[in-house]
Coordinates of C-alpha atoms in Angstrom, one line a residue:
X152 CA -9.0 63.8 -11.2
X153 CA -7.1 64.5 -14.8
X154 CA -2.9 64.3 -14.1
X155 CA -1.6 65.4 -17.6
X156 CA 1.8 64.7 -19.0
X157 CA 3.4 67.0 -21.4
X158 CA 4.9 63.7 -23.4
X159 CA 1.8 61.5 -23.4
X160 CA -1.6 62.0 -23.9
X161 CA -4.7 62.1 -21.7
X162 CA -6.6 58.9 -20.6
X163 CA -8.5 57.2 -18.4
X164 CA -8.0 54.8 -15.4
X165 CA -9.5 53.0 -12.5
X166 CA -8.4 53.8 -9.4
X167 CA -8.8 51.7 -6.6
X168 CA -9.5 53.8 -3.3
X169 CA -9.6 53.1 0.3
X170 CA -13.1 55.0 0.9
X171 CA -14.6 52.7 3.0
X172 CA -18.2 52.4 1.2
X173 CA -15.3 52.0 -1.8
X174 CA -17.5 48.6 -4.2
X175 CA -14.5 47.4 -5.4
X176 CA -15.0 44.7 -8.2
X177 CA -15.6 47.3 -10.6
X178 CA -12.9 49.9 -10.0
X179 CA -15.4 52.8 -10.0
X180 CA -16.2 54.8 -6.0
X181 CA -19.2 55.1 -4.8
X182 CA -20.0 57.9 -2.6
X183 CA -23.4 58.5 -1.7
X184 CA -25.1 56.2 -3.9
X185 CA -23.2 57.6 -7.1
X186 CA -20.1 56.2 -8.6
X187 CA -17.2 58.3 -10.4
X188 CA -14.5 57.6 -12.8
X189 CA -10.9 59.2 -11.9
X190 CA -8.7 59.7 -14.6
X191 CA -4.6 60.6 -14.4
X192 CA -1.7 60.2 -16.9
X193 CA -0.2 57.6 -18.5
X194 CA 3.2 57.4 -17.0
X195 CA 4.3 61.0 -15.2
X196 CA 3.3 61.5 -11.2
X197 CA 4.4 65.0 -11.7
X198 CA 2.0 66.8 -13.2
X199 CA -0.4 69.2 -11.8
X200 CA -4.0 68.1 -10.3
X201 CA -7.0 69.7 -10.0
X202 CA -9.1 70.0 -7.0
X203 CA -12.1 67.7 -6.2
X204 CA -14.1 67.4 -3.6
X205 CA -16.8 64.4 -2.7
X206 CA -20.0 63.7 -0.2
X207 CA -17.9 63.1 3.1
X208 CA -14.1 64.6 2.7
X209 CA -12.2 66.3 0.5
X210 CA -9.0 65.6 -1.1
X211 CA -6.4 68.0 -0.6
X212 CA -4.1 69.5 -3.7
X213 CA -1.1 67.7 -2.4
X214 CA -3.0 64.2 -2.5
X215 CA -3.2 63.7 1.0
X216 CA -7.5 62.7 1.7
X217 CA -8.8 64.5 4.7
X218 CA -11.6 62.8 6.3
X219 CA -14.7 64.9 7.5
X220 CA -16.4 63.1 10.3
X221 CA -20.1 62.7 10.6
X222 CA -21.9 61.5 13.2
X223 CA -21.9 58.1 13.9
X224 CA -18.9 56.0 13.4
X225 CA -17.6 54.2 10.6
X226 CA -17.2 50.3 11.3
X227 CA -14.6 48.2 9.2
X228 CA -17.1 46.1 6.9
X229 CA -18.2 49.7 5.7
X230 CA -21.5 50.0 7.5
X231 CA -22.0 53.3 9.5
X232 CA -23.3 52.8 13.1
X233 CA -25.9 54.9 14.2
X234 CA -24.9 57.5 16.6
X235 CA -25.1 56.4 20.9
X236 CA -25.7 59.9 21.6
X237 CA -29.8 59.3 22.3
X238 CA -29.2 56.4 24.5
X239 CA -31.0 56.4 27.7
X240 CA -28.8 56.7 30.9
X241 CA -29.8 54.0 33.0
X242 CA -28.8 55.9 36.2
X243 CA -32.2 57.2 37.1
X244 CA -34.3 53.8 36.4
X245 CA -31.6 52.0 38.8
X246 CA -32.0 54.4 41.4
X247 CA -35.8 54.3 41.2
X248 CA -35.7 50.2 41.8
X249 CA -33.1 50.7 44.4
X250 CA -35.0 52.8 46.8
X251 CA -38.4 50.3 45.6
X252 CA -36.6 48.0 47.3
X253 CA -35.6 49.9 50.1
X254 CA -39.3 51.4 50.6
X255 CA -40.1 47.5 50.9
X256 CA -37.3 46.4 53.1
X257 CA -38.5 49.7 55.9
X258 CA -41.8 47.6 56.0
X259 CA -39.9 44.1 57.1
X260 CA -39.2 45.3 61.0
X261 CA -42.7 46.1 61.2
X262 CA -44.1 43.2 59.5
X263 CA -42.3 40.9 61.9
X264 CA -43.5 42.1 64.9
X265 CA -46.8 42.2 63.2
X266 CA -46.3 38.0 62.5
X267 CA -45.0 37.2 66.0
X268 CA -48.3 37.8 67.1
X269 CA -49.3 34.7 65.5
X270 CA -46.3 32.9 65.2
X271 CA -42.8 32.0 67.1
X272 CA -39.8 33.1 65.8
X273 CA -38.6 30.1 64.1
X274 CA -41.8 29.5 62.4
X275 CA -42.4 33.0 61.3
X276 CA -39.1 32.6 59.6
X277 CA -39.6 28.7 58.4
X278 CA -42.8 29.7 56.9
X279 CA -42.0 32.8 55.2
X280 CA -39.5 31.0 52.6
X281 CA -41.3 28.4 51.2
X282 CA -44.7 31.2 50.6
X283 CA -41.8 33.7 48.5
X284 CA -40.5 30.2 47.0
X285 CA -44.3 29.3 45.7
X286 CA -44.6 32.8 44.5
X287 CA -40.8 32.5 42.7
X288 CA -42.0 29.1 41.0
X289 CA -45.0 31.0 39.9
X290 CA -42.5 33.9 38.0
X291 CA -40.7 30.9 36.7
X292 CA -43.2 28.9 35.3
X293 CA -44.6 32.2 33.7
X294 CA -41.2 33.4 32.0
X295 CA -39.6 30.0 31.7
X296 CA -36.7 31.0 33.1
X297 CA -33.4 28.4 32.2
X298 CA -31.3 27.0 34.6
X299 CA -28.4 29.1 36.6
X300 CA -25.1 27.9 34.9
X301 CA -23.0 25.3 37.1
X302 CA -20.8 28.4 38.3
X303 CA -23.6 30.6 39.6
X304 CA -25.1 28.0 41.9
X305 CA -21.9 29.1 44.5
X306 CA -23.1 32.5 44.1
X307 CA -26.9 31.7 44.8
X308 CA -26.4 29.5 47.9
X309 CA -24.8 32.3 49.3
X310 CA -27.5 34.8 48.4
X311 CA -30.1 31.8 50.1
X312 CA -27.8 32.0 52.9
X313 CA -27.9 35.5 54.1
X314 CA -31.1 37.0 52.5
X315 CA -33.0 34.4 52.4
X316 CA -32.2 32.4 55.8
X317 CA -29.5 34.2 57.9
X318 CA -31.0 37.3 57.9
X319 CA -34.8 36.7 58.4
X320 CA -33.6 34.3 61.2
X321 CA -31.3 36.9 63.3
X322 CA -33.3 40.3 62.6
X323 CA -36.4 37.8 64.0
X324 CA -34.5 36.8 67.3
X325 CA -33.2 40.2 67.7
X326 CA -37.0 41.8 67.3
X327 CA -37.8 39.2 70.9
X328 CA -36.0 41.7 72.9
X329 CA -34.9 44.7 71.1
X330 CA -37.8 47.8 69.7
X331 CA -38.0 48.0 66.2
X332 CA -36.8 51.2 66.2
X333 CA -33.6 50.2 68.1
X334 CA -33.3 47.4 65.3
X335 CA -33.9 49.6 62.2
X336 CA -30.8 52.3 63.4
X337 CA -29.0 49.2 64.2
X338 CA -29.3 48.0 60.6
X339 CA -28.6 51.3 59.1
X340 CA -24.3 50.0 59.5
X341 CA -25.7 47.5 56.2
X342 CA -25.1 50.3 53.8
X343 CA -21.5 50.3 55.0
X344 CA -21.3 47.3 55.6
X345 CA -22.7 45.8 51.7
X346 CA -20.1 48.6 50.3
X347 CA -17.3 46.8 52.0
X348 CA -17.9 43.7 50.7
X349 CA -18.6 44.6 47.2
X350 CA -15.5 45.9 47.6
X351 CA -13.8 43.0 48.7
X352 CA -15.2 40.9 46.5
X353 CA -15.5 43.1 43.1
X354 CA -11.9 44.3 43.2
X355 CA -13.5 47.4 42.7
X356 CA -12.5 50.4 44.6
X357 CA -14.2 53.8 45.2
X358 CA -13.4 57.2 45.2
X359 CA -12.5 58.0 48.9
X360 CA -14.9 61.1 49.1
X361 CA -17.4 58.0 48.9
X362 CA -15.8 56.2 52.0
X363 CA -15.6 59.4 53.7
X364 CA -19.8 60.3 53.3
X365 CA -20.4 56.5 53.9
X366 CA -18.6 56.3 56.8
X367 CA -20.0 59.6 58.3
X368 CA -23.3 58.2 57.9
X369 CA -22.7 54.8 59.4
X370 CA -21.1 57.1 62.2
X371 CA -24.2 59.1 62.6
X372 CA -26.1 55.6 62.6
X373 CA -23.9 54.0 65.4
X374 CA -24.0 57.2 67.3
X375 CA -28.0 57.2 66.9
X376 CA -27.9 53.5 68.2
X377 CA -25.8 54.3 71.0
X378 CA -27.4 57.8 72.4
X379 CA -30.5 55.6 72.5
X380 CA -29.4 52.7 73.8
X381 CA -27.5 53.9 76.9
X382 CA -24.3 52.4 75.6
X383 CA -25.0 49.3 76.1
X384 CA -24.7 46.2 74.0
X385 CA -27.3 43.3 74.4
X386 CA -27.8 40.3 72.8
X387 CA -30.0 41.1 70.4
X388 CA -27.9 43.8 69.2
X389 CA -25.2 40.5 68.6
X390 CA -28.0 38.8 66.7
X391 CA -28.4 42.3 64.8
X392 CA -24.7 42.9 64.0
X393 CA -24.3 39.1 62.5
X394 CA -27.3 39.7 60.6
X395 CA -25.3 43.0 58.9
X396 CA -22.8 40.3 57.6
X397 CA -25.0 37.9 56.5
X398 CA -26.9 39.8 55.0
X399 CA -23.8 41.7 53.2
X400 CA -22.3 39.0 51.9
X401 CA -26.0 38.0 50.4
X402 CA -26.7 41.5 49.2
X403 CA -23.1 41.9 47.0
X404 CA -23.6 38.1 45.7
X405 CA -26.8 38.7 44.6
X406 CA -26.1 42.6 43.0
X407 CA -23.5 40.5 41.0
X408 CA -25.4 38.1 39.6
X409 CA -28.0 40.3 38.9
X410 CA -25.5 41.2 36.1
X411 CA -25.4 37.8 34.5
X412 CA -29.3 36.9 34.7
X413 CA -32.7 38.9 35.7
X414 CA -33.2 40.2 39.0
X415 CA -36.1 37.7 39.9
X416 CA -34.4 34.6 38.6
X417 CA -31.9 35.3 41.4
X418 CA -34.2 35.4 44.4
X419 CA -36.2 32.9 42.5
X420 CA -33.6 30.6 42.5
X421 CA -32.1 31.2 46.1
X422 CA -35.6 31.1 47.4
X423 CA -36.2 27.7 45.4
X424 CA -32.7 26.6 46.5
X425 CA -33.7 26.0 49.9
X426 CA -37.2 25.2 49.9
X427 CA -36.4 21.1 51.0
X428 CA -34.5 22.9 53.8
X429 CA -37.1 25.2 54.6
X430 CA -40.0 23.0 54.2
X431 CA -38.6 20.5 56.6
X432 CA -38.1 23.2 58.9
X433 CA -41.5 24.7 58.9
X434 CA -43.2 21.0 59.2
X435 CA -40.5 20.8 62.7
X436 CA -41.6 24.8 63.8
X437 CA -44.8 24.6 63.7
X438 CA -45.3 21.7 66.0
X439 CA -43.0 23.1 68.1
X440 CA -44.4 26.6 68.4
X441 CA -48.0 28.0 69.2
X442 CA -49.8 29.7 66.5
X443 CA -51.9 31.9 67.7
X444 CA -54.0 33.4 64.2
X445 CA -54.9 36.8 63.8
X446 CA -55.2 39.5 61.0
X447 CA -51.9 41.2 62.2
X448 CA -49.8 37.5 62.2
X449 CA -51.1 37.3 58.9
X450 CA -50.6 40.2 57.1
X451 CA -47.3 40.4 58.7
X452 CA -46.3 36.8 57.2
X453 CA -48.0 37.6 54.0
X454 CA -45.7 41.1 53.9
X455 CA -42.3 39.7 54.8
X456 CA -43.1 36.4 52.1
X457 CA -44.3 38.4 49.2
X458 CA -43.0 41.5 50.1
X459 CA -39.7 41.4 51.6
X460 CA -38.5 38.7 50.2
X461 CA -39.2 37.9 47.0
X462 CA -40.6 42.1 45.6
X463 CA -38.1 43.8 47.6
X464 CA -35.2 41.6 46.9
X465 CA -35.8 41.4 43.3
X466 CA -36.4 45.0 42.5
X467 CA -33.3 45.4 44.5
X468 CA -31.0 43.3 42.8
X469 CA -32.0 45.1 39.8
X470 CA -31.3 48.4 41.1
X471 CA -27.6 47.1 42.4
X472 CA -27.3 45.7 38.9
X473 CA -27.9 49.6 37.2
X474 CA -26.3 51.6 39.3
X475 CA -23.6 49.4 41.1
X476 CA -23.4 48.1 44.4
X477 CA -21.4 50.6 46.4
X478 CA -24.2 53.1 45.6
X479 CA -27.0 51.4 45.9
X480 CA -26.0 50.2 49.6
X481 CA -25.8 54.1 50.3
X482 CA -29.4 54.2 49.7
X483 CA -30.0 52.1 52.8
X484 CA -28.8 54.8 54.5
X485 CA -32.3 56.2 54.6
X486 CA -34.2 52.5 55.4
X487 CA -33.6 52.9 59.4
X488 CA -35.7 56.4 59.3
X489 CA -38.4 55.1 57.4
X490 CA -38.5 52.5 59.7
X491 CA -39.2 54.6 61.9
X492 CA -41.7 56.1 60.5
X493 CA -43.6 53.4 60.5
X494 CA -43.2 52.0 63.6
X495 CA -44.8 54.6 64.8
X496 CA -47.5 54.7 62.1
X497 CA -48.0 50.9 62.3
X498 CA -46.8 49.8 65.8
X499 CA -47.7 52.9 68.7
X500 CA -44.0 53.5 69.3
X501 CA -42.2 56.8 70.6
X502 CA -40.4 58.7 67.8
X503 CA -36.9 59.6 69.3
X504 CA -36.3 63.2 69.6
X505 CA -33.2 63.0 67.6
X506 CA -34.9 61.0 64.7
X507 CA -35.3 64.1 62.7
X508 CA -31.4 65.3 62.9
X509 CA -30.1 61.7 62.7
X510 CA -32.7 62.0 59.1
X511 CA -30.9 65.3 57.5
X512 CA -27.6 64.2 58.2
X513 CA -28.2 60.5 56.8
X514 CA -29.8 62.1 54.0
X515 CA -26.8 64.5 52.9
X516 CA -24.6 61.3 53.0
X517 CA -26.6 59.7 50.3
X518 CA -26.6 62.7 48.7
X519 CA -22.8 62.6 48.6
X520 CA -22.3 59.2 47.3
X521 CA -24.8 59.2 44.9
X522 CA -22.2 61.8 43.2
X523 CA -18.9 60.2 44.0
X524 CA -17.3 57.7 41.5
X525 CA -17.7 54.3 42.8

């Protein structure tokens, strides 16, 4: 830019700029790999200017710059940041774990009917821990996984409390006198039950067209347990509705820290947690209880170790970790059906008649949450 002054003569200056890619120990602008001298008058600020124009804006006749935006963002130390618009939404890789684990957890009913065949209750569930612990040191030793911080072992006691102890132990005593289908429906409150807590305990809030399609389907669950209970509570439906809390409380520490450190570090850690608890009570169980061995008590235990406990929980907590909690409970919405699926496939039972309806309608709740803001 020349400025000229009718009293002095033309010459030539350095102008110092604020361009952001400005090098500024020599006085000169680079734009765009190429630098540029700007000249002006000696003394006068009056005179006219002609117009310029540069790689990335424009200066206007008046002197104001104007600033044309590319993509990507300019960052204070003068490097451009490459543009966030071809980032992968991590949505649809949650969901996909989320309803892995859920596919896994249908299996569990099943799979503990399957072990009682071979083992009491109390064994079956003493047992079961310390196999998904050896499997979790196994993961560990593989990825070297560090030690939880001091303020996560809190969290991870509670996780060992409901997923890992509380809720094996309950669902198991429950499973003595109720069907498995009667259990699974029973269950299907958890969804409602996990967003509750999350809620609770995350501060976090959702929209309330998310309450109102979670608690029509833990409606049309309780109405499903009900209608095919003849109204009547037992005891193993107690066992069933502490395991719901247990099992929430587990569920919403675990999707937490599932935040903070990989998915299979947290059951790995809960499950490890434990195992001198576990491994006392196993050695007490099992002289206490028959075991009666056969391919169903084993493959049932083997499921519910490896399976259950340590695939489902950690492909789970990975889910809850992507997508968020609230949503990812809503998604268990659908775990009392497949349930039922297989205990017909796998254990002879009678599919209720209103299975199929109790299925659409728990299905359009899912639907609905999966949309609302959470």
């Amino acid at each position: 830019m020349r400025v000229k002054d009718s009293a002095t003569a033309t010459r030539t200056i350095a102008v110092t700029t604020t361009d952001p890619v400005a090098d500024r120990t020599d006085g000169t602008v680079r734009t765009g790999g190429t630098s540029r001298t700007v000249s002006t008058g000696n003394t006068s600020r009056t005179g006219s200017t002609g117009d310029t124009s540069r790689t990335g804006g424009a200066r206007s006749a008046c002197g104001d710059p104007t600033v044309t935006r590319r993509p990507g963002r300019v960052a204070r130390g003068g490097a451009a940041t490459a543009t966030s618009g071809n980032r992968a939404d991590p949505l649809p890789r949650g969901t996909l774990l989320a309803a892995l684990g859920v596919l896994s957890f249908s299996l569990t009913f099943p799979s503990t009917v399957w072990g009682l065949e071979s083992f009491g209750p109390w064994s079956l569930v003493a047992v079961r821990s310390p196999l998904a612990a050896l499997v979790a040191a196994a993961f560990h030793l593989a990825g070297r996984g560090p030690l939880p911080e001091r303020h996560h072992w809190a969290g991870l006691a509670v996780v060992a409390g409901g997923v890992v102890i509380g809720f094996p132990l309950l669902t198991t005593l429950a499973l003595q006198t109720s069907t498995t289908s009667h259990a699974a429906v029973v269950v299907g409150l958890l969804p409602l039950t996990t967003a509750a807590f999350a809620a609770l305990r995350t501060k976090r809030r959702p929209s309330r067209t998310f309450w109102c399609a979670a608690v029509a389907g833990a409606v049309v669950v309780l109405a499903f347990t009900v209608q095919q209970s003849g109204g009547a509570v037992s005891r193993g439906d107690l066992y069933l509705f502490g395991a719901l809390l247990v099992c929430a409380a587990g569920y919403t520490e675990g999707g937490r820290l599932a935040r903070l450190m990989p998915g299979w570090q947290v059951i790995g850690w809960a499950l490890i947690l434990c195992l001198p608890l576990m491994a006392v009570g196993s050695a007490v169980a099992l002289s206490a209880e028959p075991v009666h061995l056969n391919a169903h008590g084993v493959i049932g235990l083997v499921w519910v170790a490896a399976g259950s406990t340590f695939f489902g929980l950690y492909v789970w907590y990975r889910g809850m970790a992507s997508i968020g909690i609230p949503k990812a409970s809503q998604l268990q919405l659908a775990q009392p059906l497949l349930t039922l699926v297989w205990s017909v496939v796998l254990l002879d039972e009678t599919l209720p008649l209103a299975a199929p309806l109790a299925a659409v309608a728990v299905l359009v709740c899912i639907a609905v949450t999966q949309r609302a803001r959470s």
